[in-house]
Amino acid sequence: MKTLVIADHDNGQLKPETSKTINAAVKLGFAVDVLVQGADISAMANDVALIDGVSCVLVADSSAYAHQLAENTADLVLSLASDYSHIVASATTTGKNFMPRVAALLDVAQISEIIDVVDAETFKRPIYAGNAIATVKSLDTKKVITVRASSFDLQSDQAAAPLTTIDANLENQLSNFVSVEQTESERPELTAADVVISGGRGMQNGENFALLNGIADKLGAAIGASRAAVDAGFVPNDMQVGQTGKIVAPNLYIAVGISGAIQHLAGMKDSKVIVAINKDPDAPIFQVADYGLVADLFDVLPELETAL
């Protein structure tokens, strides 16, 4: 039995989630092959080959996979599936796009967002917004699994694994790439940042989020937001941290004016150190915070920036 991991990348830039997903795949106990699909991806394939635990890198370099459309990627994975007992990908936007399609076409149940591997058939995953952990066992002959990468560590390096070219050029006509619109930022990507500072409804309006900029710059931090702040129109939804937003697990998470609804906690409670600033001493965020400051954020933030 072997495991196939599908690499996660963004326009040829390998995402750290790939290394963490390989960490999870290694725990299954089988040889791990990694599929790298896209256009002009030779350099990225070489980077994947250096990740510890990788036995072989399968390289599908074609314009058909340039934008990682769900239909094309799923067809490619299906063409390789017969050789593997486990098919694994990160539970990112890309993985959530094509992996359910793979599972449906294989007629198996997808095991979503695992946070631990018990054995090759048994996994742990959060339910009820992370308030409970379910241990699930799959009897399907092929396991289709997405991994919550924030629960696993980065793999170390190894001598380069061999590369194998996949000639399949499977261009499904059900969809085609039209355009992409995304936010440009000089700050780290939210899911990959070592430090994240997030604002909530307590920021009162979008202009007040500027109070976070100076602190974020000094800490090299990404800026996030709670769903309440996003729903109120303070900031765009690509900044949302939480169950229905982005899952983060930085070394330091600073929650400013965030009460701590369970949906938000589900997206950040695996952070190594959590700091909460809120004027309500009974805010639920203090139950998970390592450090809590009961104070008015409009007084504290300028002082914090000056101190930094």
PDB file of C-alpha atoms in Angstrom, residues 110-300:
ATOM      1  CA  GLN A 110     -14.136  11.685   2.433  1.00  0.00           C
ATOM      2  CA  ILE A 111     -12.502  12.020   5.851  1.00  0.00           C
ATOM      3  CA  SER A 112     -12.223  15.773   6.320  1.00  0.00           C
ATOM      4  CA  GLU A 113      -9.784  17.968   8.248  1.00  0.00           C
ATOM      5  CA  ILE A 114      -8.026  15.335  10.315  1.00  0.00           C
ATOM      6  CA  ILE A 115      -5.848  16.610  13.149  1.00  0.00           C
ATOM      7  CA  ASP A 116      -4.203  13.290  14.100  1.00  0.00           C
ATOM      8  CA  VAL A 117      -3.498   9.851  12.669  1.00  0.00           C
ATOM      9  CA  VAL A 118      -4.205   6.952  15.022  1.00  0.00           C
ATOM     10  CA  ASP A 119      -3.486   4.262  12.442  1.00  0.00           C
ATOM     11  CA  ALA A 120      -3.986   3.692   8.717  1.00  0.00           C
ATOM     12  CA  GLU A 121      -7.764   3.425   9.149  1.00  0.00           C
ATOM     13  CA  THR A 122      -8.434   5.616  12.195  1.00  0.00           C
ATOM     14  CA  PHE A 123      -8.217   9.383  12.469  1.00  0.00           C
ATOM     15  CA  LYS A 124      -9.146  12.250  14.764  1.00  0.00           C
ATOM     16  CA  ARG A 125     -11.027  15.295  13.521  1.00  0.00           C
ATOM     17  CA  PRO A 126     -12.771  18.230  15.222  1.00  0.00           C
ATOM     18  CA  ILE A 127     -16.574  18.494  15.302  1.00  0.00           C
ATOM     19  CA  TYR A 128     -19.019  21.016  16.781  1.00  0.00           C
ATOM     20  CA  ALA A 129     -16.737  23.964  15.952  1.00  0.00           C
ATOM     21  CA  GLY A 130     -13.825  22.234  17.641  1.00  0.00           C
ATOM     22  CA  ASN A 131     -15.621  21.658  20.942  1.00  0.00           C
ATOM     23  CA  ALA A 132     -15.304  17.889  20.556  1.00  0.00           C
ATOM     24  CA  ILE A 133     -12.837  15.592  18.830  1.00  0.00           C
ATOM     25  CA  ALA A 134     -14.289  12.628  16.923  1.00  0.00           C
ATOM     26  CA  THR A 135     -12.261   9.482  16.381  1.00  0.00           C
ATOM     27  CA  VAL A 136     -13.402   8.008  13.066  1.00  0.00           C
ATOM     28  CA  LYS A 137     -12.554   4.704  11.411  1.00  0.00           C
ATOM     29  CA  SER A 138     -12.960   4.143   7.681  1.00  0.00           C
ATOM     30  CA  LEU A 139     -13.545   0.724   6.133  1.00  0.00           C
ATOM     31  CA  ASP A 140     -13.309   2.045   2.560  1.00  0.00           C
ATOM     32  CA  THR A 141     -10.614   0.345   0.512  1.00  0.00           C
ATOM     33  CA  LYS A 142      -9.375   3.761  -0.545  1.00  0.00           C
ATOM     34  CA  LYS A 143      -9.137   6.568   1.973  1.00  0.00           C
ATOM     35  CA  VAL A 144      -9.659  10.117   0.693  1.00  0.00           C
ATOM     36  CA  ILE A 145      -8.395  12.460   3.405  1.00  0.00           C
ATOM     37  CA  THR A 146      -7.983  16.201   3.885  1.00  0.00           C
ATOM     38  CA  VAL A 147      -5.585  17.401   6.564  1.00  0.00           C
ATOM     39  CA  ARG A 148      -5.865  20.427   8.842  1.00  0.00           C
ATOM     40  CA  ALA A 149      -2.242  21.359   8.308  1.00  0.00           C
ATOM     41  CA  SER A 150      -2.059  23.638  11.351  1.00  0.00           C
ATOM     42  CA  SER A 151      -2.163  20.510  13.545  1.00  0.00           C
ATOM     43  CA  PHE A 152       1.060  19.081  12.086  1.00  0.00           C
ATOM     44  CA  ASP A 153       4.675  20.267  12.050  1.00  0.00           C
ATOM     45  CA  LEU A 154       6.837  21.017   9.042  1.00  0.00           C
ATOM     46  CA  GLN A 155       8.977  18.127   7.832  1.00  0.00           C
ATOM     47  CA  SER A 156      12.766  18.372   7.823  1.00  0.00           C
ATOM     48  CA  ASP A 157      14.935  17.994   4.719  1.00  0.00           C
ATOM     49  CA  GLN A 158      16.286  14.865   3.041  1.00  0.00           C
ATOM     50  CA  ALA A 159      18.348  13.894   0.021  1.00  0.00           C
ATOM     51  CA  ALA A 160      16.349  14.527  -3.137  1.00  0.00           C
ATOM     52  CA  ALA A 161      13.755  11.869  -3.985  1.00  0.00           C
ATOM     53  CA  PRO A 162      13.436  10.759  -7.625  1.00  0.00           C
ATOM     54  CA  LEU A 163      11.106  12.607 -10.014  1.00  0.00           C
ATOM     55  CA  THR A 164       8.725  10.864 -12.425  1.00  0.00           C
ATOM     56  CA  THR A 165       7.018  12.704 -15.262  1.00  0.00           C
ATOM     57  CA  ILE A 166       3.279  12.149 -15.727  1.00  0.00           C
ATOM     58  CA  ASP A 167       2.246  12.691 -19.346  1.00  0.00           C
ATOM     59  CA  ALA A 168      -1.523  12.795 -18.711  1.00  0.00           C
ATOM     60  CA  ASN A 169      -3.022  15.981 -20.139  1.00  0.00           C
ATOM     61  CA  LEU A 170      -6.579  15.641 -18.870  1.00  0.00           C
ATOM     62  CA  GLU A 171      -8.443  18.829 -19.731  1.00  0.00           C
ATOM     63  CA  ASN A 172     -12.047  18.506 -18.630  1.00  0.00           C
ATOM     64  CA  GLN A 173     -14.462  20.659 -20.640  1.00  0.00           C
ATOM     65  CA  LEU A 174     -16.958  21.172 -17.808  1.00  0.00           C
ATOM     66  CA  SER A 175     -15.216  24.341 -16.641  1.00  0.00           C
ATOM     67  CA  ASN A 176     -12.601  26.806 -17.798  1.00  0.00           C
ATOM     68  CA  PHE A 177     -10.486  29.461 -16.132  1.00  0.00           C
ATOM     69  CA  VAL A 178     -11.753  33.013 -16.638  1.00  0.00           C
ATOM     70  CA  SER A 179      -9.901  35.260 -14.181  1.00  0.00           C
ATOM     71  CA  VAL A 180      -8.690  35.608 -10.631  1.00  0.00           C
ATOM     72  CA  GLU A 181      -9.103  38.507  -8.227  1.00  0.00           C
ATOM     73  CA  GLN A 182      -7.159  38.497  -5.010  1.00  0.00           C
ATOM     74  CA  THR A 183      -5.939  40.913  -2.384  1.00  0.00           C
ATOM     75  CA  GLU A 184      -2.340  42.072  -2.736  1.00  0.00           C
ATOM     76  CA  SER A 185      -0.446  42.532   0.508  1.00  0.00           C
ATOM     77  CA  GLU A 186       3.168  42.914   1.570  1.00  0.00           C
ATOM     78  CA  ARG A 187       2.335  41.242   4.856  1.00  0.00           C
ATOM     79  CA  PRO A 188       2.676  37.456   5.387  1.00  0.00           C
ATOM     80  CA  GLU A 189      -0.156  35.226   4.272  1.00  0.00           C
ATOM     81  CA  LEU A 190      -2.615  34.773   7.118  1.00  0.00           C
ATOM     82  CA  THR A 191      -2.407  30.964   7.295  1.00  0.00           C
ATOM     83  CA  ALA A 192       1.413  30.937   7.112  1.00  0.00           C
ATOM     84  CA  ALA A 193       2.315  33.841   9.422  1.00  0.00           C
ATOM     85  CA  ASP A 194       4.225  33.261  12.669  1.00  0.00           C
ATOM     86  CA  VAL A 195       2.358  36.161  14.282  1.00  0.00           C
ATOM     87  CA  VAL A 196      -1.270  37.161  13.700  1.00  0.00           C
ATOM     88  CA  ILE A 197      -3.101  40.150  15.158  1.00  0.00           C
ATOM     89  CA  SER A 198      -6.874  40.153  14.670  1.00  0.00           C
ATOM     90  CA  GLY A 199      -9.556  42.728  15.323  1.00  0.00           C
ATOM     91  CA  GLY A 200     -13.190  42.142  16.163  1.00  0.00           C
ATOM     92  CA  ARG A 201     -16.440  44.031  16.546  1.00  0.00           C
ATOM     93  CA  GLY A 202     -14.799  46.071  19.290  1.00  0.00           C
ATOM     94  CA  MET A 203     -12.774  47.924  16.620  1.00  0.00           C
ATOM     95  CA  GLN A 204     -16.103  49.748  15.904  1.00  0.00           C
ATOM     96  CA  ASN A 205     -15.333  50.519  12.241  1.00  0.00           C
ATOM     97  CA  GLY A 206     -12.986  49.710   9.395  1.00  0.00           C
ATOM     98  CA  GLU A 207     -10.909  52.869   9.798  1.00  0.00           C
ATOM     99  CA  ASN A 208      -9.916  51.804  13.313  1.00  0.00           C
ATOM    100  CA  PHE A 209      -8.247  48.675  11.910  1.00  0.00           C
ATOM    101  CA  ALA A 210      -5.417  51.062  10.987  1.00  0.00           C
ATOM    102  CA  LEU A 211      -4.499  50.937  14.694  1.00  0.00           C
ATOM    103  CA  LEU A 212      -3.291  47.388  14.068  1.00  0.00           C
ATOM    104  CA  ASN A 213      -1.011  48.318  11.156  1.00  0.00           C
ATOM    105  CA  GLY A 214       1.902  49.710  13.136  1.00  0.00           C
ATOM    106  CA  ILE A 215       1.910  46.780  15.561  1.00  0.00           C
ATOM    107  CA  ALA A 216       1.690  44.304  12.704  1.00  0.00           C
ATOM    108  CA  ASP A 217       4.599  45.989  10.913  1.00  0.00           C
ATOM    109  CA  LYS A 218       6.807  45.861  13.994  1.00  0.00           C
ATOM    110  CA  LEU A 219       5.979  42.204  14.676  1.00  0.00           C
ATOM    111  CA  GLY A 220       6.038  41.081  11.036  1.00  0.00           C
ATOM    112  CA  ALA A 221       2.461  39.955  11.594  1.00  0.00           C
ATOM    113  CA  ALA A 222      -0.512  39.209   9.381  1.00  0.00           C
ATOM    114  CA  ILE A 223      -3.783  40.993  10.173  1.00  0.00           C
ATOM    115  CA  GLY A 224      -6.979  38.999  10.630  1.00  0.00           C
ATOM    116  CA  ALA A 225     -10.521  39.646  11.766  1.00  0.00           C
ATOM    117  CA  SER A 226     -13.464  37.951  13.414  1.00  0.00           C
ATOM    118  CA  ARG A 227     -16.600  37.097  11.480  1.00  0.00           C
ATOM    119  CA  ALA A 228     -18.458  39.857  13.313  1.00  0.00           C
ATOM    120  CA  ALA A 229     -16.009  42.427  11.950  1.00  0.00           C
ATOM    121  CA  VAL A 230     -16.265  40.986   8.442  1.00  0.00           C
ATOM    122  CA  ASP A 231     -20.071  40.810   8.520  1.00  0.00           C
ATOM    123  CA  ALA A 232     -20.187  44.419   9.707  1.00  0.00           C
ATOM    124  CA  GLY A 233     -18.213  45.429   6.620  1.00  0.00           C
ATOM    125  CA  PHE A 234     -15.145  46.618   8.529  1.00  0.00           C
ATOM    126  CA  VAL A 235     -12.714  44.508   6.455  1.00  0.00           C
ATOM    127  CA  PRO A 236     -12.879  42.102   3.469  1.00  0.00           C
ATOM    128  CA  ASN A 237     -13.787  38.460   4.096  1.00  0.00           C
ATOM    129  CA  ASP A 238     -10.355  37.124   3.100  1.00  0.00           C
ATOM    130  CA  MET A 239      -9.175  38.399   6.501  1.00  0.00           C
ATOM    131  CA  GLN A 240     -11.667  36.269   8.440  1.00  0.00           C
ATOM    132  CA  VAL A 241     -10.288  33.817  10.995  1.00  0.00           C
ATOM    133  CA  GLY A 242     -12.632  31.110  12.239  1.00  0.00           C
ATOM    134  CA  GLN A 243     -14.643  28.032  11.449  1.00  0.00           C
ATOM    135  CA  THR A 244     -16.012  29.571   8.248  1.00  0.00           C
ATOM    136  CA  GLY A 245     -12.832  31.555   7.574  1.00  0.00           C
ATOM    137  CA  LYS A 246      -9.171  30.657   7.744  1.00  0.00           C
ATOM    138  CA  ILE A 247      -7.675  28.247  10.270  1.00  0.00           C
ATOM    139  CA  VAL A 248      -4.473  29.634  11.778  1.00  0.00           C
ATOM    140  CA  ALA A 249      -1.985  28.320  14.324  1.00  0.00           C
ATOM    141  CA  PRO A 250       0.778  30.935  14.631  1.00  0.00           C
ATOM    142  CA  ASN A 251       3.372  31.142  17.376  1.00  0.00           C
ATOM    143  CA  LEU A 252       1.611  34.287  18.638  1.00  0.00           C
ATOM    144  CA  TYR A 253      -2.048  35.269  18.183  1.00  0.00           C
ATOM    145  CA  ILE A 254      -3.249  38.652  19.451  1.00  0.00           C
ATOM    146  CA  ALA A 255      -7.026  39.052  19.637  1.00  0.00           C
ATOM    147  CA  VAL A 256      -8.136  42.677  19.917  1.00  0.00           C
ATOM    148  CA  GLY A 257     -11.757  43.522  20.674  1.00  0.00           C
ATOM    149  CA  ILE A 258     -12.830  39.931  19.956  1.00  0.00           C
ATOM    150  CA  SER A 259     -15.333  38.390  22.366  1.00  0.00           C
ATOM    151  CA  GLY A 260     -14.395  34.801  21.478  1.00  0.00           C
ATOM    152  CA  ALA A 261     -17.398  33.093  19.883  1.00  0.00           C
ATOM    153  CA  ILE A 262     -16.835  29.359  19.436  1.00  0.00           C
ATOM    154  CA  GLN A 263     -16.702  29.777  15.657  1.00  0.00           C
ATOM    155  CA  HIS A 264     -13.734  32.135  16.021  1.00  0.00           C
ATOM    156  CA  LEU A 265     -12.017  29.974  18.634  1.00  0.00           C
ATOM    157  CA  ALA A 266     -12.234  27.010  16.244  1.00  0.00           C
ATOM    158  CA  GLY A 267     -10.005  28.898  13.829  1.00  0.00           C
ATOM    159  CA  MET A 268      -7.234  30.011  16.204  1.00  0.00           C
ATOM    160  CA  LYS A 269      -7.198  28.046  19.458  1.00  0.00           C
ATOM    161  CA  ASP A 270      -4.245  25.897  18.315  1.00  0.00           C
ATOM    162  CA  SER A 271      -2.021  29.003  18.368  1.00  0.00           C
ATOM    163  CA  LYS A 272       1.047  28.529  20.554  1.00  0.00           C
ATOM    164  CA  VAL A 273       0.522  31.720  22.607  1.00  0.00           C
ATOM    165  CA  ILE A 274      -2.773  33.634  22.679  1.00  0.00           C
ATOM    166  CA  VAL A 275      -3.029  37.226  23.898  1.00  0.00           C
ATOM    167  CA  ALA A 276      -6.465  38.816  24.368  1.00  0.00           C
ATOM    168  CA  ILE A 277      -7.281  42.516  24.766  1.00  0.00           C
ATOM    169  CA  ASN A 278     -10.905  43.207  25.672  1.00  0.00           C
ATOM    170  CA  LYS A 279     -12.660  45.597  28.024  1.00  0.00           C
ATOM    171  CA  ASP A 280     -15.200  42.915  29.032  1.00  0.00           C
ATOM    172  CA  PRO A 281     -13.641  40.748  31.788  1.00  0.00           C
ATOM    173  CA  ASP A 282     -16.244  38.024  31.121  1.00  0.00           C
ATOM    174  CA  ALA A 283     -15.452  37.691  27.389  1.00  0.00           C
ATOM    175  CA  PRO A 284     -15.070  33.999  26.435  1.00  0.00           C
ATOM    176  CA  ILE A 285     -11.753  34.757  24.695  1.00  0.00           C
ATOM    177  CA  PHE A 286     -10.098  34.945  28.120  1.00  0.00           C
ATOM    178  CA  GLN A 287     -10.866  31.260  28.699  1.00  0.00           C
ATOM    179  CA  VAL A 288      -8.373  30.247  26.001  1.00  0.00           C
ATOM    180  CA  ALA A 289      -5.918  33.156  26.305  1.00  0.00           C
ATOM    181  CA  ASP A 290      -2.461  32.636  27.805  1.00  0.00           C
ATOM    182  CA  TYR A 291      -2.309  36.375  28.545  1.00  0.00           C
ATOM    183  CA  GLY A 292      -5.340  38.626  28.962  1.00  0.00           C
ATOM    184  CA  LEU A 293      -5.584  42.381  29.342  1.00  0.00           C
ATOM    185  CA  VAL A 294      -8.890  43.908  30.457  1.00  0.00           C
ATOM    186  CA  ALA A 295      -8.676  47.392  28.998  1.00  0.00           C
ATOM    187  CA  ASP A 296      -9.972  49.719  26.303  1.00  0.00           C
ATOM    188  CA  LEU A 297      -8.233  48.780  23.064  1.00  0.00           C
ATOM    189  CA  PHE A 298      -8.153  52.430  21.942  1.00  0.00           C
ATOM    190  CA  ASP A 299      -5.940  53.214  24.952  1.00  0.00           C
ATOM    191  CA  VAL A 300      -3.854  50.053  24.802  1.00  0.00           C
TER     192      VAL A 300
END
